[in-house]
């Protein structure tokens, strides 16, 4: 049995783990309070590239929870860090929201819709046939295709919504070029998360609602893993994969219950 009391760091997904859209999930308040009361290192690591850490802070604040901005790390930040490392001062044509655009600007990446080094795709309300056509032709001219994350869908209050992997797919199909995805399960993002926490992988837990991004990224990084059933996965989902999480729980509130029970 996984002993949560002995773990020093917790890396948690957000969509389907902490909230659905603007709806907080059961047990989340107790979980965050437990993390803070027990001085656990924690980081909310989200593949959603649309929001900045400050916007995520404000989103949880509206739901009645105080989590400082430094406790958030997004696929947008991972994408910006990757491009800055690969080609400092590069340019990009970007399909995305404020979270991705701000991260790229902060990394010194210039916006360019004529002859960019990269085409970068994230979640975007501005996604259209027009932007798709521009992106496709820029890739055909030599721009490298980058996706903020490979998720094809994400949970919302009334079902699911297409995510970055699905939005990048038409460009891949039209050009015959494969995108490089910077978010989970890319180990670069997980390694950064552990570095931010100052925590060894053996001392950390990855908590998420997806087997194909959250659990596999934690597993391959040497962390204990928890699959929660509050998002996109069900118990039947486990049968689709050859690997298993360390624990399967209904939601993050169960982490608190198990931690307290093990202390009795």
GROMACS .gro file of N, CA and C in nm, residues 93 114-119 131-146 170-178:
model
   96
   93UNK      N    1   0.512   3.108  -3.542
   93UNK     CA    2   0.371   3.135  -3.570
   93UNK      C    3   0.293   3.054  -3.468
  114UNK      N    4   0.538   3.502  -4.136
  114UNK     CA    5   0.593   3.504  -4.272
  114UNK      C    6   0.692   3.389  -4.294
  115UNK      N    7   0.797   3.386  -4.212
  115UNK     CA    8   0.898   3.281  -4.227
  115UNK      C    9   0.951   3.238  -4.089
  116UNK      N   10   0.862   3.187  -4.004
  116UNK     CA   11   0.903   3.150  -3.868
  116UNK      C   12   0.990   3.024  -3.865
  117UNK      N   13   1.064   3.012  -3.755
  117UNK     CA   14   1.141   2.890  -3.732
  117UNK      C   15   1.048   2.775  -3.690
  118UNK      N   16   0.942   2.811  -3.619
  118UNK     CA   17   0.850   2.710  -3.565
  118UNK      C   18   0.704   2.750  -3.586
  119UNK      N   19   0.620   2.650  -3.600
  119UNK     CA   20   0.475   2.666  -3.585
  119UNK      C   21   0.440   2.599  -3.452
  131UNK      N   22  -0.639   2.991  -3.973
  131UNK     CA   23  -0.513   2.973  -3.900
  131UNK      C   24  -0.451   2.837  -3.933
  132UNK      N   25  -0.534   2.737  -3.951
  132UNK     CA   26  -0.488   2.603  -3.987
  132UNK      C   27  -0.418   2.604  -4.123
  133UNK      N   28  -0.474   2.677  -4.216
  133UNK     CA   29  -0.415   2.686  -4.350
  133UNK      C   30  -0.281   2.758  -4.347
  134UNK      N   31  -0.274   2.868  -4.273
  134UNK     CA   32  -0.148   2.941  -4.259
  134UNK      C   33  -0.041   2.850  -4.198
  135UNK      N   34  -0.077   2.783  -4.089
  135UNK     CA   35   0.017   2.695  -4.020
  135UNK      C   36   0.065   2.582  -4.112
  136UNK      N   37  -0.027   2.523  -4.186
  136UNK     CA   38   0.008   2.413  -4.276
  136UNK      C   39   0.110   2.458  -4.381
  137UNK      N   40   0.088   2.572  -4.440
  137UNK     CA   41   0.178   2.620  -4.545
  137UNK      C   42   0.313   2.664  -4.491
  138UNK      N   43   0.315   2.716  -4.369
  138UNK     CA   44   0.443   2.752  -4.308
  138UNK      C   45   0.527   2.627  -4.278
  139UNK      N   46   0.460   2.521  -4.233
  139UNK     CA   47   0.530   2.394  -4.209
  139UNK      C   48   0.582   2.338  -4.341
  140UNK      N   49   0.502   2.347  -4.445
  140UNK     CA   50   0.546   2.300  -4.577
  140UNK      C   51   0.668   2.376  -4.627
  141UNK      N   52   0.682   2.504  -4.584
  141UNK     CA   53   0.796   2.586  -4.624
  141UNK      C   54   0.919   2.563  -4.537
  142UNK      N   55   0.905   2.479  -4.431
  142UNK     CA   56   1.022   2.447  -4.351
  142UNK      C   57   1.014   2.474  -4.203
  143UNK      N   58   0.907   2.540  -4.156
  143UNK     CA   59   0.893   2.563  -4.012
  143UNK      C   60   0.873   2.430  -3.940
  144UNK      N   61   0.934   2.415  -3.824
  144UNK     CA   62   0.920   2.293  -3.744
  144UNK      C   63   0.790   2.300  -3.664
  145UNK      N   64   0.718   2.188  -3.658
  145UNK     CA   65   0.588   2.183  -3.592
  145UNK      C   66   0.603   2.139  -3.447
  146UNK      N   67   0.553   2.224  -3.357
  146UNK     CA   68   0.561   2.199  -3.213
  146UNK      C   69   0.421   2.202  -3.154
  170UNK      N   70  -0.462   1.783  -3.777
  170UNK     CA   71  -0.485   1.820  -3.917
  170UNK      C   72  -0.359   1.873  -3.988
  171UNK      N   73  -0.275   1.944  -3.914
  171UNK     CA   74  -0.150   1.996  -3.973
  171UNK      C   75  -0.055   1.880  -4.002
  172UNK      N   76  -0.049   1.784  -3.911
  172UNK     CA   77   0.035   1.665  -3.933
  172UNK      C   78  -0.013   1.588  -4.056
  173UNK      N   79  -0.143   1.570  -4.068
  173UNK     CA   80  -0.199   1.494  -4.180
  173UNK      C   81  -0.178   1.566  -4.313
  174UNK      N   82  -0.198   1.698  -4.311
  174UNK     CA   83  -0.187   1.775  -4.435
  174UNK      C   84  -0.044   1.787  -4.485
  175UNK      N   85   0.051   1.790  -4.391
  175UNK     CA   86   0.192   1.812  -4.429
  175UNK      C   87   0.275   1.684  -4.431
  176UNK      N   88   0.227   1.581  -4.362
  176UNK     CA   89   0.308   1.460  -4.348
  176UNK      C   90   0.421   1.474  -4.248
  177UNK      N   91   0.419   1.583  -4.169
  177UNK     CA   92   0.522   1.608  -4.068
  177UNK      C   93   0.466   1.580  -3.930
  178UNK      N   94   0.545   1.519  -3.845
  178UNK     CA   95   0.503   1.488  -3.709
  178UNK      C   96   0.544   1.602  -3.614
   0.00000   0.00000   0.00000
